[in-house]
Amino acid sequence: METDSYMSELRERGYRITGKRREILGYLLRNDRYMSARELIEYMKDRYPTMSYETVYRNLKTLRDEGIIEESQFADNEAKYRMACQSGHHHHYICVACGQTMVIEHCPMPELCVPDGFQVLRHRFEVLGYCQNCRAVESK
Amino acid sequence: METDSYMSELRERGYRITGKRREILGYLLRNDRYMSARELIEYMKDRYPTMSYETVYRNLKTLRDEGIIEESQFADNEAKYRMACQSGHHHHYICVACGQTMVIEHCPMPELCVPDGFQVLRHRFEVLGYCQNCRAVESK
DNA sequence: ATTAGTGCAAAAACTTTGCACGAGC
DNA sequence: GCTCGTGCAAAGTTTTTGCACTAAT
């Protein structure tokens, strides 16, 4: 199972493997889209009644710091998370309704002439809209 | 004064012109960079002691909804605001330390093949880093 | 005179933290 | 056994809201 390889990797970096950490990562793995901590908490509370939101927040932070998941803020004031892409650098079409993503292979960075003195840390290119599914729902 | 033309525009759209609204817009106009509501409030409290943070938040929301200012979240969990660019579509280099921006003329959108069924609402291309000034400060 | 804007107080929404206990190694 | 992870409680931070009063039109 894919979760296991991530877990082994975490163990190698000195983290422990707990059922809850595994469950959180598993849910992110099974759902290839952006989701909020709140959403994750609600799901977890059902399936895993002793799961607390602090645990979710702490694990999300850990997973993000270890580069296993990505964080973005594209709606409201809450952060959203998804599995970090393992397959090379790219960007995303993001559905603002369901968080589903599609890959944008093209990265605009190589074409830029970065101004003298500006030190690039990171960049963000996101195309936001409705995916086919949510578009149908919205227009009904 | 430039603030006046924005104010007239707001009045034409049914909003009223108040000293505080004018002051907020004026500060955004004089400072061509991203700033947080918190920053704006702190400045306002000094110069305009009766200014409350609710007023700042409400005005920022109004100005954003009217397309007069732009909102973005590129650091922490707080939204940042700046005057919306009037001069054609473009993107920005953004200094994560001071919020200062530089224009990126190139927009990657025309080069994209948007997937069938995806309805584009908006897009975001931001290059984040340190501007020349803040880079010097950071590395000292 | 009418209604939008404001301040106050409160709350909502999201996130973090200190501490003690329990679980993974 | 040692230490990390967790739950609890609490607090921090950012943002929103109901209500009554003030001010712009």
mmCIF file of N, CA, C and O in Angstrom, chain A residues 5 18-19 23 38 53 63-64 66-68 77 80-81 95 123 128:
data_model
loop_
_atom_site.group_PDB
_atom_site.id
_atom_site.type_symbol
_atom_site.label_atom_id
_atom_site.label_comp_id
_atom_site.label_asym_id
_atom_site.label_seq_id
_atom_site.Cartn_x
_atom_site.Cartn_y
_atom_site.Cartn_z
ATOM 1 N N SER A 5 4.736 3.328 2.208
ATOM 2 C CA SER A 5 6.041 3.841 1.790
ATOM 3 C C SER A 5 6.262 5.252 2.332
ATOM 4 O O SER A 5 7.368 5.613 2.726
ATOM 5 N N THR A 18 1.844 6.398 13.744
ATOM 6 C CA THR A 18 0.658 6.203 14.581
ATOM 7 C C THR A 18 -0.532 5.946 13.672
ATOM 8 O O THR A 18 -0.511 6.300 12.490
ATOM 9 N N GLY A 19 -1.553 5.339 14.251
ATOM 10 C CA GLY A 19 -2.750 5.046 13.477
ATOM 11 C C GLY A 19 -3.368 6.301 12.904
ATOM 12 O O GLY A 19 -3.825 6.329 11.764
ATOM 13 N N GLU A 23 -3.928 7.372 9.090
ATOM 14 C CA GLU A 23 -5.304 7.608 8.620
ATOM 15 C C GLU A 23 -5.396 8.936 7.855
ATOM 16 O O GLU A 23 -6.013 9.013 6.802
ATOM 17 N N ARG A 38 -10.566 21.494 8.162
ATOM 18 C CA ARG A 38 -11.929 21.317 8.648
ATOM 19 C C ARG A 38 -12.607 20.106 8.013
ATOM 20 O O ARG A 38 -13.209 19.271 8.703
ATOM 21 N N TYR A 53 -8.995 17.729 16.541
ATOM 22 C CA TYR A 53 -8.548 18.641 15.493
ATOM 23 C C TYR A 53 -7.105 19.080 15.691
ATOM 24 O O TYR A 53 -6.401 19.341 14.723
ATOM 25 N N LEU A 63 3.472 17.061 7.925
ATOM 26 C CA LEU A 63 3.512 16.551 6.555
ATOM 27 C C LEU A 63 3.914 17.651 5.575
ATOM 28 O O LEU A 63 4.645 17.412 4.613
ATOM 29 N N ARG A 64 3.445 18.855 5.835
ATOM 30 C CA ARG A 64 3.819 19.974 4.975
ATOM 31 C C ARG A 64 5.305 20.295 5.125
ATOM 32 O O ARG A 64 6.017 20.466 4.135
ATOM 33 N N GLU A 66 7.618 18.394 5.896
ATOM 34 C CA GLU A 66 8.417 17.317 5.307
ATOM 35 C C GLU A 66 8.230 17.219 3.801
ATOM 36 O O GLU A 66 8.773 16.308 3.162
ATOM 37 N N GLY A 67 7.432 18.125 3.260
ATOM 38 C CA GLY A 67 7.260 18.150 1.809
ATOM 39 C C GLY A 67 6.371 17.047 1.259
ATOM 40 O O GLY A 67 6.347 16.801 0.064
ATOM 41 N N ILE A 68 5.638 16.397 2.131
ATOM 42 C CA ILE A 68 4.778 15.296 1.683
ATOM 43 C C ILE A 68 3.439 15.806 1.171
ATOM 44 O O ILE A 68 2.848 15.241 0.268
ATOM 45 N N ASN A 77 -10.527 32.078 3.931
ATOM 46 C CA ASN A 77 -9.337 32.340 4.728
ATOM 47 C C ASN A 77 -8.771 31.069 5.321
ATOM 48 O O ASN A 77 -8.096 31.099 6.333
ATOM 49 N N LYS A 80 -5.711 25.011 2.363
ATOM 50 C CA LYS A 80 -6.125 23.714 1.832
ATOM 51 C C LYS A 80 -4.882 22.898 1.506
ATOM 52 O O LYS A 80 -3.838 23.441 1.180
ATOM 53 N N TYR A 81 -5.051 21.581 1.594
ATOM 54 C CA TYR A 81 -3.911 20.673 1.466
ATOM 55 C C TYR A 81 -4.190 19.559 0.476
ATOM 56 O O TYR A 81 -5.333 19.127 0.315
ATOM 57 N N CYS A 95 -10.314 23.164 -9.162
ATOM 58 C CA CYS A 95 -11.754 23.417 -9.065
ATOM 59 C C CYS A 95 -12.038 24.065 -7.709
ATOM 60 O O CYS A 95 -11.760 23.475 -6.666
ATOM 61 N N HIS A 123 7.190 30.320 -6.589
ATOM 62 C CA HIS A 123 6.203 30.940 -7.461
ATOM 63 C C HIS A 123 4.937 30.115 -7.434
ATOM 64 O O HIS A 123 4.925 28.973 -6.967
ATOM 65 N N LEU A 128 -7.962 28.801 -11.666
ATOM 66 C CA LEU A 128 -9.095 28.441 -10.813
ATOM 67 C C LEU A 128 -10.401 28.488 -11.593
ATOM 68 O O LEU A 128 -10.592 29.358 -12.449
#
